[in-house]
């Protein structure tokens, strides 16, 4: 097998703007592929091509363990307006789109979140 299953990246290119959605904290579940595609469709008019990551991170320590289901929207630096004020306005619009999307997903299908003893 010649392809790399795991590989290091020393200096990944940071996005110009990133919007994070704490989806699992409020939905009690992961976002589905169909839901992510709906979010992408809502973002395209604002930013053109959207890069969206849906991830599950495991936060593990000696006294606790948690699954964190998060959705990240990344906008490359080259796609951002040159003016900081306009970047702020774009960020506000993207947060609004992500918030409406998440609330709609949660209202449609919500899993109860339970605390582990």
PDB file of C-alpha atoms in Angstrom:
ATOM      1  CA  UNK A   1       0.000   0.000   0.000  1.00  0.00           C
ATOM      2  CA  UNK A   2       1.770   3.124  -1.244  1.00  0.00           C
ATOM      3  CA  UNK A   3      -0.706   5.752  -0.088  1.00  0.00           C
ATOM      4  CA  UNK A   4      -0.311   7.346   3.306  1.00  0.00           C
ATOM      5  CA  UNK A   5      -2.959   6.545   5.852  1.00  0.00           C
ATOM      6  CA  UNK A   6      -1.481   8.881   8.454  1.00  0.00           C
ATOM      7  CA  UNK A   7       0.959  11.696   7.758  1.00  0.00           C
ATOM      8  CA  UNK A   8       2.437  14.705   9.583  1.00  0.00           C
ATOM      9  CA  UNK A   9       1.780  18.318   8.626  1.00  0.00           C
ATOM     10  CA  UNK A  10       4.214  20.709  10.267  1.00  0.00           C
ATOM     11  CA  UNK A  11       2.728  24.040   9.291  1.00  0.00           C
ATOM     12  CA  UNK A  12      -0.807  23.752   7.952  1.00  0.00           C
ATOM     13  CA  UNK A  13      -2.154  26.874   6.279  1.00  0.00           C
ATOM     14  CA  UNK A  14      -4.486  28.551   8.772  1.00  0.00           C
ATOM     15  CA  UNK A  15      -7.850  29.720   7.458  1.00  0.00           C
ATOM     16  CA  UNK A  16      -8.428  33.435   7.116  1.00  0.00           C
ATOM     17  CA  UNK A  17     -11.645  33.085   9.108  1.00  0.00           C
ATOM     18  CA  UNK A  18     -13.109  30.169  11.026  1.00  0.00           C
ATOM     19  CA  UNK A  19     -16.622  29.842  12.450  1.00  0.00           C
ATOM     20  CA  UNK A  20     -17.166  27.080  14.984  1.00  0.00           C
ATOM     21  CA  UNK A  21     -20.560  25.596  15.814  1.00  0.00           C
ATOM     22  CA  UNK A  22     -20.904  23.706  19.116  1.00  0.00           C
ATOM     23  CA  UNK A  23     -23.402  21.392  17.492  1.00  0.00           C
ATOM     24  CA  UNK A  24     -23.238  18.398  19.820  1.00  0.00           C
ATOM     25  CA  UNK A  25     -23.502  20.476  22.976  1.00  0.00           C
ATOM     26  CA  UNK A  26     -26.983  21.598  21.969  1.00  0.00           C
ATOM     27  CA  UNK A  27     -28.140  18.826  19.623  1.00  0.00           C
ATOM     28  CA  UNK A  28     -26.847  15.929  21.703  1.00  0.00           C
ATOM     29  CA  UNK A  29     -25.633  14.246  18.517  1.00  0.00           C
ATOM     30  CA  UNK A  30     -23.380  14.645  15.489  1.00  0.00           C
ATOM     31  CA  UNK A  31     -24.487  16.600  12.425  1.00  0.00           C
ATOM     32  CA  UNK A  32     -25.485  14.353   9.528  1.00  0.00           C
ATOM     33  CA  UNK A  33     -23.944  14.544   6.061  1.00  0.00           C
ATOM     34  CA  UNK A  34     -27.254  15.838   4.703  1.00  0.00           C
ATOM     35  CA  UNK A  35     -27.318  18.594   7.322  1.00  0.00           C
ATOM     36  CA  UNK A  36     -23.741  19.583   6.467  1.00  0.00           C
ATOM     37  CA  UNK A  37     -24.728  19.787   2.795  1.00  0.00           C
ATOM     38  CA  UNK A  38     -27.648  22.061   3.737  1.00  0.00           C
ATOM     39  CA  UNK A  39     -25.241  24.320   5.620  1.00  0.00           C
ATOM     40  CA  UNK A  40     -22.930  24.388   2.609  1.00  0.00           C
ATOM     41  CA  UNK A  41     -25.796  25.378   0.333  1.00  0.00           C
ATOM     42  CA  UNK A  42     -26.656  28.243   2.701  1.00  0.00           C
ATOM     43  CA  UNK A  43     -23.030  29.434   2.768  1.00  0.00           C
ATOM     44  CA  UNK A  44     -22.298  29.341  -0.970  1.00  0.00           C
ATOM     45  CA  UNK A  45     -24.100  32.648  -1.747  1.00  0.00           C
ATOM     46  CA  UNK A  46     -21.934  34.395   0.890  1.00  0.00           C
ATOM     47  CA  UNK A  47     -18.500  32.857   0.330  1.00  0.00           C
ATOM     48  CA  UNK A  48     -18.607  30.784  -2.849  1.00  0.00           C
ATOM     49  CA  UNK A  49     -16.798  27.565  -2.057  1.00  0.00           C
ATOM     50  CA  UNK A  50     -17.263  26.506   1.539  1.00  0.00           C
ATOM     51  CA  UNK A  51     -14.975  24.172   3.459  1.00  0.00           C
ATOM     52  CA  UNK A  52     -16.861  22.558   6.293  1.00  0.00           C
ATOM     53  CA  UNK A  53     -15.492  20.033   8.769  1.00  0.00           C
ATOM     54  CA  UNK A  54     -17.670  18.009  11.098  1.00  0.00           C
ATOM     55  CA  UNK A  55     -15.529  16.516  13.802  1.00  0.00           C
ATOM     56  CA  UNK A  56     -15.764  14.544  16.973  1.00  0.00           C
ATOM     57  CA  UNK A  57     -13.022  15.336  19.428  1.00  0.00           C
ATOM     58  CA  UNK A  58     -12.454  13.315  22.534  1.00  0.00           C
ATOM     59  CA  UNK A  59     -11.362  15.288  25.564  1.00  0.00           C
ATOM     60  CA  UNK A  60      -9.865  12.777  27.955  1.00  0.00           C
ATOM     61  CA  UNK A  61      -8.270  13.390  31.327  1.00  0.00           C
ATOM     62  CA  UNK A  62      -7.662  11.563  34.591  1.00  0.00           C
ATOM     63  CA  UNK A  63     -11.018  12.651  36.026  1.00  0.00           C
ATOM     64  CA  UNK A  64     -13.218  13.201  32.989  1.00  0.00           C
ATOM     65  CA  UNK A  65     -14.028  12.169  29.464  1.00  0.00           C
ATOM     66  CA  UNK A  66     -16.186  13.954  26.896  1.00  0.00           C
ATOM     67  CA  UNK A  67     -17.116  13.733  23.231  1.00  0.00           C
ATOM     68  CA  UNK A  68     -17.281  17.112  21.511  1.00  0.00           C
ATOM     69  CA  UNK A  69     -19.213  17.249  18.236  1.00  0.00           C
ATOM     70  CA  UNK A  70     -18.249  20.443  16.456  1.00  0.00           C
ATOM     71  CA  UNK A  71     -18.772  21.849  12.966  1.00  0.00           C
ATOM     72  CA  UNK A  72     -16.144  24.222  11.541  1.00  0.00           C
ATOM     73  CA  UNK A  73     -16.560  26.554   8.595  1.00  0.00           C
ATOM     74  CA  UNK A  74     -13.268  27.706   7.117  1.00  0.00           C
ATOM     75  CA  UNK A  75     -12.852  30.644   4.757  1.00  0.00           C
ATOM     76  CA  UNK A  76      -9.415  30.960   3.139  1.00  0.00           C
ATOM     77  CA  UNK A  77      -7.551  34.233   3.502  1.00  0.00           C
ATOM     78  CA  UNK A  78      -7.755  34.767  -0.279  1.00  0.00           C
ATOM     79  CA  UNK A  79     -11.568  34.742  -0.135  1.00  0.00           C
ATOM     80  CA  UNK A  80     -11.800  37.475   2.518  1.00  0.00           C
ATOM     81  CA  UNK A  81     -12.405  41.139   1.772  1.00  0.00           C
ATOM     82  CA  UNK A  82      -9.368  43.376   2.225  1.00  0.00           C
ATOM     83  CA  UNK A  83     -10.980  45.635   4.828  1.00  0.00           C
ATOM     84  CA  UNK A  84     -11.170  44.460   8.477  1.00  0.00           C
ATOM     85  CA  UNK A  85     -14.621  46.018   8.889  1.00  0.00           C
ATOM     86  CA  UNK A  86     -15.921  44.011   5.925  1.00  0.00           C
ATOM     87  CA  UNK A  87     -14.333  40.841   7.351  1.00  0.00           C
ATOM     88  CA  UNK A  88     -16.214  41.509  10.589  1.00  0.00           C
ATOM     89  CA  UNK A  89     -19.467  41.966   8.695  1.00  0.00           C
ATOM     90  CA  UNK A  90     -18.869  38.722   6.783  1.00  0.00           C
ATOM     91  CA  UNK A  91     -18.102  36.904  10.034  1.00  0.00           C
ATOM     92  CA  UNK A  92     -21.376  38.171  11.495  1.00  0.00           C
ATOM     93  CA  UNK A  93     -23.337  36.969   8.469  1.00  0.00           C
ATOM     94  CA  UNK A  94     -21.671  33.542   8.583  1.00  0.00           C
ATOM     95  CA  UNK A  95     -22.357  33.183  12.304  1.00  0.00           C
ATOM     96  CA  UNK A  96     -26.003  34.072  11.637  1.00  0.00           C
ATOM     97  CA  UNK A  97     -26.280  31.461   8.876  1.00  0.00           C
ATOM     98  CA  UNK A  98     -24.614  28.818  11.054  1.00  0.00           C
ATOM     99  CA  UNK A  99     -26.818  29.680  14.029  1.00  0.00           C
ATOM    100  CA  UNK A 100     -30.051  29.438  12.003  1.00  0.00           C
ATOM    101  CA  UNK A 101     -28.872  26.176  10.437  1.00  0.00           C
ATOM    102  CA  UNK A 102     -27.983  24.609  13.803  1.00  0.00           C
ATOM    103  CA  UNK A 103     -31.228  25.706  15.458  1.00  0.00           C
ATOM    104  CA  UNK A 104     -33.206  24.246  12.558  1.00  0.00           C
ATOM    105  CA  UNK A 105     -31.345  20.933  12.794  1.00  0.00           C
ATOM    106  CA  UNK A 106     -31.820  20.790  16.555  1.00  0.00           C
ATOM    107  CA  UNK A 107     -35.535  21.578  16.312  1.00  0.00           C
ATOM    108  CA  UNK A 108     -35.999  18.860  13.705  1.00  0.00           C
ATOM    109  CA  UNK A 109     -34.060  16.122  15.485  1.00  0.00           C
ATOM    110  CA  UNK A 110     -32.685  16.430  19.012  1.00  0.00           C
ATOM    111  CA  UNK A 111     -31.059  13.734  21.166  1.00  0.00           C
ATOM    112  CA  UNK A 112     -31.154  14.102  24.915  1.00  0.00           C
ATOM    113  CA  UNK A 113     -27.790  14.820  26.486  1.00  0.00           C
ATOM    114  CA  UNK A 114     -27.089  12.821  29.613  1.00  0.00           C
ATOM    115  CA  UNK A 115     -24.363  13.189  32.168  1.00  0.00           C
ATOM    116  CA  UNK A 116     -22.302  10.134  32.961  1.00  0.00           C
ATOM    117  CA  UNK A 117     -21.801   9.328  36.652  1.00  0.00           C
TER     118      UNK A 117
END
